[in-house]
């Protein structure tokens, strides 16, 4: 095994495995051994895809949508996305400025492969989604973390960004609502950030808005809609979260034409267009009844309130009040140094490991998201499961003093 490792590309050897996927697999494995594990590790809606979307895919199959599609996606879907951007986000991207991919993850990979040269830096607002760092690195760029802690609701300030930008900076990358913190950048905050970015004509922004529909402030702002930002911004979105379509693998970008064309070129060599009949279901998702998504959001909000109330009551855990997505990024540094006589919690990794092995609750250590004090819990799970998880965590932690 060790010998084979050396045969892998140096690039691959320095790539970390996705911590979210690794933890979810660990939990699955324990479950298959009969351990009663509650997995709050993977960020995946517990809801099924709404029926009208599934039916649209079935109809598309019957209608013969079984062939290769244009690389950037069926025109009908790109038109629907273009309309959606106008309607919901005040973003003017024509259908030829849209590229549909096998998930937003591929959209981000396309962008980094198309835009980054060695030596160029990407400032990643931190805590960040786990895959950003490795996608940037694998594409030849250098990721630079710009952090904000729980005291600032995990949101980076415009002044800090201004200080971090230098001659090597090519892009800024962030998600709002944010995975893993649930924080939402408000319009005023994005305006301040965009004023900074506009001072640097060669700097672009990748704005990952995949949690747009899970925003409890009900005010989603796309940075690309702010004055002078459209030509600088690539807006990433997808169907996984808002429409509970993780397994369908459908994401997309809206971008300046030359960037969209570059991404289509990458995708044309790597994977071609996304699944044909899935794309027709995505048209239905965008153009029909949005109430199922609203209902899911209501459930997430109820669960958020439950988690915030009950986790903050546990000694050693500090939480903020996330305004979107379906994660709690809990600061557990208050438990560091505690021991049960056998094990000691020194780090967030220890905390997550002890919760998995002793409380049988799976979560992801904050180190995977660029923060050493926190752990991420996904509350995209049924209310009774969340209740049980919090009880188990409180019980286990109370044996650590
Ligand atoms: N961006 C963020 C912030 C995410 O949490 C995820 C995880 N689903 C993705 C992108 C990728 O989503 P997908 O590939 O399922 O569209
Ligand atoms: N985005 C989800 C998460 O953060 C799904 C897993 C993944 O793609 O990393 O858990």
Short mmCIF file of C-alpha atoms and ligand atoms in Angstrom, two decimals:
data_model
loop_
_atom_site.label_atom_id
_atom_site.label_comp_id
_atom_site.label_asym_id
_atom_site.label_seq_id
_atom_site.Cartn_x
_atom_site.Cartn_y
_atom_site.Cartn_z
CA UNK A 1 0.00 0.00 0.00
CA UNK A 2 2.76 2.43 1.01
CA UNK A 3 4.65 1.65 -2.24
CA UNK A 4 1.59 2.31 -4.34
CA UNK A 5 1.15 5.65 -2.61
CA UNK A 6 4.46 6.76 -4.07
CA UNK A 7 3.17 6.00 -7.55
CA UNK A 8 0.39 8.54 -7.19
CA UNK A 9 0.88 12.05 -8.53
CA UNK A 10 2.47 14.47 -6.05
CA UNK A 11 -0.60 16.61 -6.45
CA UNK A 12 -2.85 13.78 -5.34
CA UNK A 13 -0.58 12.82 -2.47
CA UNK A 14 -0.89 16.29 -1.03
CA UNK A 15 -4.68 16.29 -1.36
CA UNK A 16 -6.67 15.57 1.79
CA UNK A 17 -9.67 13.32 1.70
CA UNK A 18 -13.01 15.12 2.12
CA UNK A 19 -13.55 15.15 5.91
CA UNK A 20 -17.33 15.33 5.59
CA UNK A 21 -17.48 12.28 3.36
CA UNK A 22 -14.89 10.42 5.47
CA UNK A 23 -16.85 11.00 8.68
CA UNK A 24 -20.12 9.98 7.05
CA UNK A 25 -18.48 6.76 5.89
CA UNK A 26 -17.08 6.09 9.35
CA UNK A 27 -20.57 6.49 10.82
CA UNK A 28 -22.06 4.23 8.14
CA UNK A 29 -19.44 1.58 8.89
CA UNK A 30 -20.15 1.66 12.63
CA UNK A 31 -23.87 1.40 11.88
CA UNK A 32 -23.29 -1.66 9.71
CA UNK A 33 -21.48 -3.23 12.69
CA UNK A 34 -24.66 -2.78 14.70
CA UNK A 35 -23.65 0.37 16.61
CA UNK A 36 -26.56 2.78 17.03
CA UNK A 37 -24.84 5.84 15.56
CA UNK A 38 -26.60 9.14 14.94
CA UNK A 39 -24.89 10.76 12.00
CA UNK A 40 -24.96 14.54 11.96
CA UNK A 41 -21.84 14.59 9.83
CA UNK A 42 -22.97 14.88 6.21
CA UNK A 43 -24.66 18.02 4.96
CA UNK A 44 -27.59 16.42 3.20
CA UNK A 45 -31.32 17.19 3.45
CA UNK A 46 -33.20 14.34 5.15
CA UNK A 47 -36.18 15.08 2.88
CA UNK A 48 -36.88 13.27 -0.38
CA UNK A 49 -36.94 15.18 -3.68
CA UNK A 50 -40.48 16.61 -4.18
CA UNK A 51 -42.74 14.40 -6.31
CA UNK A 52 -43.34 16.90 -9.10
CA UNK A 53 -39.58 17.03 -9.73
CA UNK A 54 -39.27 13.25 -9.76
CA UNK A 55 -42.23 13.02 -12.15
CA UNK A 56 -40.59 15.50 -14.51
CA UNK A 57 -37.55 13.20 -14.69
CA UNK A 58 -39.75 10.18 -15.37
CA UNK A 59 -41.56 12.05 -18.14
CA UNK A 60 -38.26 13.22 -19.62
CA UNK A 61 -37.07 9.61 -19.80
CA UNK A 62 -40.30 8.61 -21.57
CA UNK A 63 -39.89 11.53 -23.96
CA UNK A 64 -36.42 10.34 -24.95
CA UNK A 65 -34.15 12.70 -23.03
CA UNK A 66 -31.54 9.98 -22.89
CA UNK A 67 -28.77 11.39 -25.08
CA UNK A 68 -25.74 13.59 -24.56
CA UNK A 69 -26.75 17.16 -23.90
CA UNK A 70 -24.85 20.28 -24.97
CA UNK A 71 -21.82 20.52 -22.64
CA UNK A 72 -23.10 23.60 -20.73
CA UNK A 73 -26.58 22.07 -20.40
CA UNK A 74 -29.89 21.85 -22.28
CA UNK A 75 -30.95 25.26 -23.55
CA UNK A 76 -34.31 24.89 -21.75
CA UNK A 77 -32.51 24.56 -18.43
CA UNK A 78 -30.09 27.39 -19.12
CA UNK A 79 -33.06 29.60 -20.01
CA UNK A 80 -34.81 28.64 -16.79
CA UNK A 81 -31.64 29.39 -14.79
CA UNK A 82 -31.17 32.70 -16.55
CA UNK A 83 -34.77 33.62 -15.62
CA UNK A 84 -34.24 32.45 -12.05
CA UNK A 85 -31.14 34.64 -11.71
CA UNK A 86 -33.13 37.65 -12.95
CA UNK A 87 -36.22 36.92 -10.87
CA UNK A 88 -34.63 35.94 -7.55
CA UNK A 89 -31.21 37.54 -7.58
CA UNK A 90 -31.33 40.58 -9.88
CA UNK A 91 -28.49 39.02 -11.86
CA UNK A 92 -28.35 39.42 -15.63
CA UNK A 93 -26.73 36.29 -16.96
CA UNK A 94 -27.95 35.22 -20.42
CA UNK A 95 -28.36 31.49 -21.20
CA UNK A 96 -24.92 31.49 -22.87
CA UNK A 97 -23.42 32.62 -19.56
CA UNK A 98 -24.70 29.57 -17.70
CA UNK A 99 -22.87 26.25 -17.32
CA UNK A 100 -24.66 23.30 -15.73
CA UNK A 101 -22.41 20.70 -14.09
CA UNK A 102 -22.49 17.47 -12.11
CA UNK A 103 -23.03 19.32 -8.85
CA UNK A 104 -21.82 22.68 -7.60
CA UNK A 105 -18.66 20.87 -6.54
CA UNK A 106 -17.80 20.32 -10.19
CA UNK A 107 -18.76 23.92 -10.97
CA UNK A 108 -16.16 25.12 -8.47
CA UNK A 109 -13.56 22.65 -9.77
CA UNK A 110 -14.18 23.83 -13.36
CA UNK A 111 -13.68 27.44 -12.28
CA UNK A 112 -10.45 26.79 -10.41
CA UNK A 113 -9.05 24.67 -13.24
CA UNK A 114 -9.98 27.31 -15.78
CA UNK A 115 -8.72 30.36 -13.90
CA UNK A 116 -5.77 29.50 -11.68
CA UNK A 117 -2.07 29.45 -12.44
CA UNK A 118 0.68 28.41 -10.03
CA UNK A 119 1.55 31.25 -7.67
CA UNK A 120 -1.91 32.78 -7.78
CA UNK A 121 -3.78 33.04 -4.51
CA UNK A 122 -7.41 32.51 -3.63
CA UNK A 123 -8.57 34.19 -0.44
CA UNK A 124 -11.06 31.86 1.19
CA UNK A 125 -13.34 33.38 3.80
CA UNK A 126 -12.92 31.10 6.79
CA UNK A 127 -14.52 28.97 8.22
CA UNK A 128 -14.94 27.57 4.72
CA UNK A 129 -16.58 24.60 3.09
CA UNK A 130 -14.19 21.67 3.31
CA UNK A 131 -13.55 21.13 -0.41
CA UNK A 132 -12.58 24.71 -1.34
CA UNK A 133 -9.04 24.38 -0.04
CA UNK A 134 -8.21 21.18 -1.87
CA UNK A 135 -9.90 22.15 -5.12
CA UNK A 136 -7.83 25.35 -5.22
CA UNK A 137 -4.62 23.47 -4.37
CA UNK A 138 -5.25 20.71 -6.89
CA UNK A 139 -5.87 23.33 -9.56
CA UNK A 140 -2.41 24.78 -8.95
CA UNK A 141 -3.48 27.83 -6.93
CA UNK A 142 -2.62 28.72 -3.36
CA UNK A 143 -5.48 28.89 -0.87
CA UNK A 144 -5.21 31.64 1.73
CA UNK A 145 -7.53 31.45 4.73
CA UNK A 146 -8.96 34.72 6.04
CA UNK A 147 -10.63 33.89 9.34
CA UNK A 148 -13.34 35.24 11.58
CA UNK A 149 -14.30 33.65 14.90
CA UNK A 150 -17.58 33.10 16.70
CA UNK A 151 -17.30 36.56 18.32
CA UNK A 152 -17.89 38.05 14.85
CA UNK A 153 -20.53 35.54 13.90
CA UNK A 154 -17.80 33.96 11.76
CA UNK A 155 -18.02 36.79 9.20
CA UNK A 156 -14.92 38.42 7.73
CA UNK A 157 -14.84 42.22 7.71
CA UNK A 158 -14.20 44.26 4.57
CA UNK A 159 -11.14 45.94 6.19
CA UNK A 160 -9.55 42.56 6.84
CA UNK A 161 -10.12 41.58 3.24
CA UNK A 162 -8.53 44.80 2.05
CA UNK A 163 -5.45 44.00 4.09
CA UNK A 164 -5.25 40.43 2.81
CA UNK A 165 -5.46 41.25 -0.93
CA UNK A 166 -2.06 41.48 -2.63
CA UNK A 167 -0.55 41.25 -6.14
CA UNK A 168 -0.98 37.48 -6.21
CA UNK A 169 -4.66 37.50 -5.34
CA UNK A 170 -6.77 36.14 -8.19
CA UNK A 171 -10.06 35.37 -6.47
CA UNK A 172 -12.12 35.53 -3.31
CA UNK A 173 -14.19 32.44 -2.54
CA UNK A 174 -16.98 32.15 0.01
CA UNK A 175 -20.44 30.77 0.66
CA UNK A 176 -23.43 32.67 2.03
CA UNK A 177 -25.45 31.23 3.70
CA UNK A 178 -22.25 29.60 4.86
CA UNK A 179 -21.32 25.98 5.20
CA UNK A 180 -20.17 25.27 7.97
CA UNK A 181 -21.27 28.25 10.11
CA UNK A 182 -24.77 29.04 8.82
CA UNK A 183 -23.80 32.72 8.81
CA UNK A 184 -25.42 34.96 6.23
CA UNK A 185 -23.58 37.98 4.84
CA UNK A 186 -26.05 40.87 4.84
CA UNK A 187 -26.40 43.25 1.91
CA UNK A 188 -24.60 46.03 3.81
CA UNK A 189 -21.68 43.68 4.58
CA UNK A 190 -21.44 42.54 0.96
CA UNK A 191 -21.56 46.16 -0.18
CA UNK A 192 -18.56 46.95 2.00
CA UNK A 193 -16.75 43.87 0.67
CA UNK A 194 -17.56 44.77 -2.93
CA UNK A 195 -16.21 48.30 -2.43
CA UNK A 196 -12.89 46.71 -1.45
CA UNK A 197 -12.88 44.28 -4.36
CA UNK A 198 -13.58 47.05 -6.85
CA UNK A 199 -10.30 48.68 -5.86
CA UNK A 200 -8.49 45.70 -7.40
CA UNK A 201 -9.49 45.30 -11.08
CA UNK A 202 -7.88 41.86 -11.48
CA UNK A 203 -9.62 40.19 -8.56
CA UNK A 204 -12.69 37.99 -9.10
CA UNK A 205 -15.27 36.59 -6.71
CA UNK A 206 -16.75 33.12 -6.56
CA UNK A 207 -19.99 33.46 -4.64
CA UNK A 208 -21.33 30.06 -3.61
CA UNK A 209 -25.05 30.49 -3.03
CA UNK A 210 -26.10 26.85 -2.84
CA UNK A 211 -27.93 27.45 0.49
CA UNK A 212 -29.89 30.39 -0.92
CA UNK A 213 -33.24 28.75 -0.17
CA UNK A 214 -32.33 27.96 3.43
CA UNK A 215 -32.03 31.52 4.72
CA UNK A 216 -33.97 32.47 7.84
CA UNK A 217 -33.47 36.20 7.34
CA UNK A 218 -35.49 35.87 4.11
CA UNK A 219 -33.10 38.34 2.51
CA UNK A 220 -30.62 36.69 0.23
CA UNK A 221 -28.16 39.06 -1.39
CA UNK A 222 -26.06 38.02 -4.39
CA UNK A 223 -22.82 39.98 -4.43
CA UNK A 224 -22.91 39.94 -8.25
CA UNK A 225 -26.06 42.11 -8.17
CA UNK A 226 -24.24 44.98 -6.46
CA UNK A 227 -23.10 47.90 -8.54
CA UNK A 228 -20.07 47.16 -10.70
CA UNK A 229 -19.77 43.54 -9.53
CA UNK A 230 -21.44 41.49 -12.28
CA UNK A 231 -18.34 41.37 -14.49
CA UNK A 232 -16.24 40.29 -11.51
CA UNK A 233 -18.51 37.65 -10.06
CA UNK A 234 -19.16 34.02 -10.74
CA UNK A 235 -22.34 32.95 -8.99
CA UNK A 236 -22.49 29.27 -8.05
CA UNK A 237 -25.73 27.54 -7.17
CA UNK A 238 -27.29 24.10 -7.42
CA UNK A 239 -30.22 21.84 -6.70
CA UNK A 240 -28.78 19.63 -3.93
CA UNK A 241 -29.84 21.66 -0.92
CA UNK A 242 -32.90 23.79 -1.71
CA UNK A 243 -34.67 21.01 -3.62
CA UNK A 244 -33.28 18.00 -1.72
CA UNK A 245 -31.57 16.67 -4.85
CA UNK A 246 -28.09 15.69 -3.61
CA UNK A 247 -27.98 12.42 -5.53
CA UNK A 248 -29.02 14.00 -8.82
CA UNK A 249 -25.69 15.81 -9.13
CA UNK A 250 -26.80 19.10 -10.59
CA UNK A 251 -25.14 22.45 -10.01
CA UNK A 252 -24.54 25.54 -12.14
CA UNK A 253 -22.79 28.85 -12.54
CA UNK A 254 -23.67 32.20 -13.99
CA UNK A 255 -20.50 33.99 -15.12
CA UNK A 256 -19.02 36.53 -17.50
CA UNK A 257 -19.22 34.94 -20.97
CA UNK A 258 -15.48 34.27 -21.29
CA UNK A 259 -15.42 32.45 -17.96
CA UNK A 260 -18.53 30.40 -18.81
CA UNK A 261 -16.91 29.40 -22.10
CA UNK A 262 -13.69 28.44 -20.32
CA UNK A 263 -15.59 26.26 -17.84
CA UNK A 264 -17.49 24.56 -20.67
CA UNK A 265 -14.13 23.84 -22.32
CA UNK A 266 -12.83 22.13 -19.16
CA UNK A 267 -16.07 20.21 -18.73
CA UNK A 268 -16.08 19.19 -22.41
CA UNK A 269 -12.82 17.32 -21.85
CA UNK A 270 -13.58 15.92 -18.41
CA UNK A 271 -17.23 14.91 -18.16
CA UNK A 272 -19.46 16.49 -20.88
CA UNK A 273 -22.97 17.69 -20.02
CA UNK A 274 -24.78 16.67 -16.83
CA UNK A 275 -27.37 13.86 -16.89
CA UNK A 276 -29.97 14.57 -19.58
CA UNK A 277 -33.27 13.65 -17.90
CA UNK A 278 -32.12 15.16 -14.59
CA UNK A 279 -31.71 18.48 -16.35
CA UNK A 280 -35.37 18.41 -17.39
CA UNK A 281 -36.36 17.74 -13.78
CA UNK A 282 -34.25 20.75 -12.81
CA UNK A 283 -36.35 22.90 -15.17
CA UNK A 284 -39.44 21.74 -13.26
CA UNK A 285 -37.72 22.48 -9.93
CA UNK A 286 -37.10 26.09 -10.95
CA UNK A 287 -40.35 26.80 -12.76
CA UNK A 288 -42.99 25.16 -10.60
CA UNK A 289 -44.36 25.21 -7.07
CA UNK A 290 -41.71 26.40 -4.60
CA UNK A 291 -43.79 25.49 -1.54
CA UNK A 292 -42.02 22.16 -0.86
CA UNK A 293 -38.73 24.08 -0.50
CA UNK A 294 -40.41 26.61 1.82
CA UNK A 295 -41.76 23.78 3.96
CA UNK A 296 -38.30 22.25 4.26
CA UNK A 297 -36.97 25.62 5.35
CA UNK A 298 -39.62 25.86 8.07
CA UNK A 299 -38.52 22.48 9.40
CA UNK A 300 -34.86 23.53 9.37
CA UNK A 301 -35.73 26.70 11.27
CA UNK A 302 -37.58 24.74 13.97
CA UNK A 303 -34.61 22.40 14.29
CA UNK A 304 -32.15 25.28 14.37
CA UNK A 305 -34.02 26.78 17.31
CA UNK A 306 -34.03 23.44 19.11
CA UNK A 307 -30.32 22.87 18.56
CA UNK A 308 -29.26 26.38 19.56
CA UNK A 309 -31.32 26.28 22.74
CA UNK A 310 -30.22 22.83 23.84
CA UNK A 311 -26.57 22.89 22.79
CA UNK A 312 -25.96 26.27 24.39
CA UNK A 313 -27.29 24.85 27.66
CA UNK A 314 -24.44 22.31 27.74
CA UNK A 315 -21.45 23.44 29.78
CA UNK A 316 -18.38 23.61 27.51
CA UNK A 317 -20.30 24.34 24.28
CA UNK A 318 -20.86 27.81 22.83
CA UNK A 319 -23.03 28.43 19.78
CA UNK A 320 -24.07 31.41 17.67
CA UNK A 321 -27.50 31.75 16.10
CA UNK A 322 -26.98 30.67 12.49
CA UNK A 323 -29.19 32.48 10.00
CA UNK A 324 -29.13 29.90 7.24
CA UNK A 325 -28.06 26.50 5.87
CA UNK A 326 -28.56 23.55 8.26
CA UNK A 327 -25.43 23.49 10.37
CA UNK A 328 -24.42 24.46 13.87
CA UNK A 329 -20.75 25.32 14.16
CA UNK A 330 -20.33 24.86 17.88
CA UNK A 331 -17.30 26.24 19.69
CA UNK A 332 -16.24 23.42 22.01
CA UNK A 333 -12.99 24.97 23.25
CA UNK A 334 -14.68 25.39 26.66
CA UNK A 335 -14.36 21.61 27.06
CA UNK A 336 -10.66 21.45 26.23
CA UNK A 337 -8.60 20.07 29.11
CA UNK A 338 -11.45 18.05 30.58
CA UNK A 339 -10.97 14.37 31.26
CA UNK A 340 -13.10 11.40 32.28
CA UNK A 341 -10.11 9.79 33.96
CA UNK A 342 -9.35 7.76 30.85
CA UNK A 343 -9.57 10.14 27.90
CA UNK A 344 -8.92 13.87 27.71
CA UNK A 345 -10.41 16.39 25.32
CA UNK A 346 -7.51 18.50 24.04
CA UNK A 347 -8.77 19.49 20.60
CA UNK A 348 -11.89 19.68 18.41
CA UNK A 349 -10.70 16.46 16.78
CA UNK A 350 -10.70 14.77 20.20
CA UNK A 351 -14.15 16.16 20.91
CA UNK A 352 -15.56 14.76 17.65
CA UNK A 353 -13.82 11.41 18.18
CA UNK A 354 -15.11 11.07 21.78
CA UNK A 355 -18.63 11.99 20.70
CA UNK A 356 -18.47 9.33 18.00
CA UNK A 357 -17.03 6.53 20.12
CA UNK A 358 -18.73 7.28 23.46
CA UNK A 359 -21.97 9.15 22.61
CA UNK A 360 -22.29 7.54 19.18
CA UNK A 361 -23.02 10.90 17.59
CA UNK A 362 -21.04 11.64 14.41
CA UNK A 363 -20.00 15.23 13.64
CA UNK A 364 -17.10 16.82 11.78
CA UNK A 365 -14.17 18.54 13.48
CA UNK A 366 -13.80 22.23 12.65
CA UNK A 367 -10.20 21.70 11.53
CA UNK A 368 -11.58 20.48 8.19
CA UNK A 369 -13.22 23.89 7.81
CA UNK A 370 -10.24 25.95 8.95
CA UNK A 371 -11.20 26.39 12.62
CA UNK A 372 -9.59 24.53 15.52
CA UNK A 373 -12.14 25.37 18.23
CA UNK A 374 -15.34 24.14 16.64
CA UNK A 375 -17.22 21.08 15.46
CA UNK A 376 -19.91 21.03 12.77
CA UNK A 377 -23.25 19.35 13.36
CA UNK A 378 -25.77 19.06 10.56
CA UNK A 379 -29.34 19.39 11.79
CA UNK A 380 -30.86 18.09 8.57
CA UNK A 381 -32.31 15.21 10.57
CA UNK A 382 -35.66 14.37 12.19
CA UNK A 383 -36.58 16.25 15.39
CA UNK A 384 -36.55 13.11 17.59
CA UNK A 385 -33.10 12.15 16.29
CA UNK A 386 -31.75 15.60 17.11
CA UNK A 387 -33.23 15.37 20.61
CA UNK A 388 -31.56 12.04 21.19
CA UNK A 389 -28.24 13.33 19.80
CA UNK A 390 -28.18 16.35 22.10
CA UNK A 391 -29.09 14.21 25.13
CA UNK A 392 -26.28 11.79 24.36
CA UNK A 393 -23.79 14.61 23.91
CA UNK A 394 -24.79 16.26 27.20
CA UNK A 395 -24.53 12.96 29.06
CA UNK A 396 -21.11 12.11 27.68
CA UNK A 397 -19.74 15.59 28.25
CA UNK A 398 -20.99 15.62 31.84
CA UNK A 399 -18.66 12.69 32.56
CA UNK A 400 -15.73 14.90 31.52
CA UNK A 401 -14.66 17.32 34.26
N1 LIG B 1 -20.91 24.36 -1.89
C1 LIG B 1 -21.24 24.19 -0.60
C2 LIG B 1 -21.11 25.34 0.33
C3 LIG B 1 -21.70 22.95 -0.15
O1 LIG B 1 -22.02 22.76 1.12
C4 LIG B 1 -21.77 21.87 -1.06
C5 LIG B 1 -22.14 20.51 -0.53
N2 LIG B 1 -23.22 20.01 -1.05
C6 LIG B 1 -21.44 22.11 -2.40
C7 LIG B 1 -20.99 23.36 -2.77
C8 LIG B 1 -21.52 21.06 -3.45
O2 LIG B 1 -22.83 20.69 -3.71
P1 LIG B 1 -23.24 19.71 -4.89
O3 LIG B 1 -21.98 19.26 -5.54
O4 LIG B 1 -24.00 18.62 -4.25
O5 LIG B 1 -24.09 20.54 -5.81
N1 LIG B 2 -21.64 19.59 1.16
C1 LIG B 2 -22.04 18.58 2.09
C2 LIG B 2 -21.26 18.72 3.37
O1 LIG B 2 -20.57 19.69 3.55
C3 LIG B 2 -21.99 17.22 1.47
C4 LIG B 2 -20.68 16.48 1.52
C5 LIG B 2 -19.68 17.06 0.61
O2 LIG B 2 -19.94 17.14 -0.58
O3 LIG B 2 -18.64 17.42 1.15
O4 LIG B 2 -21.33 17.91 4.22
#
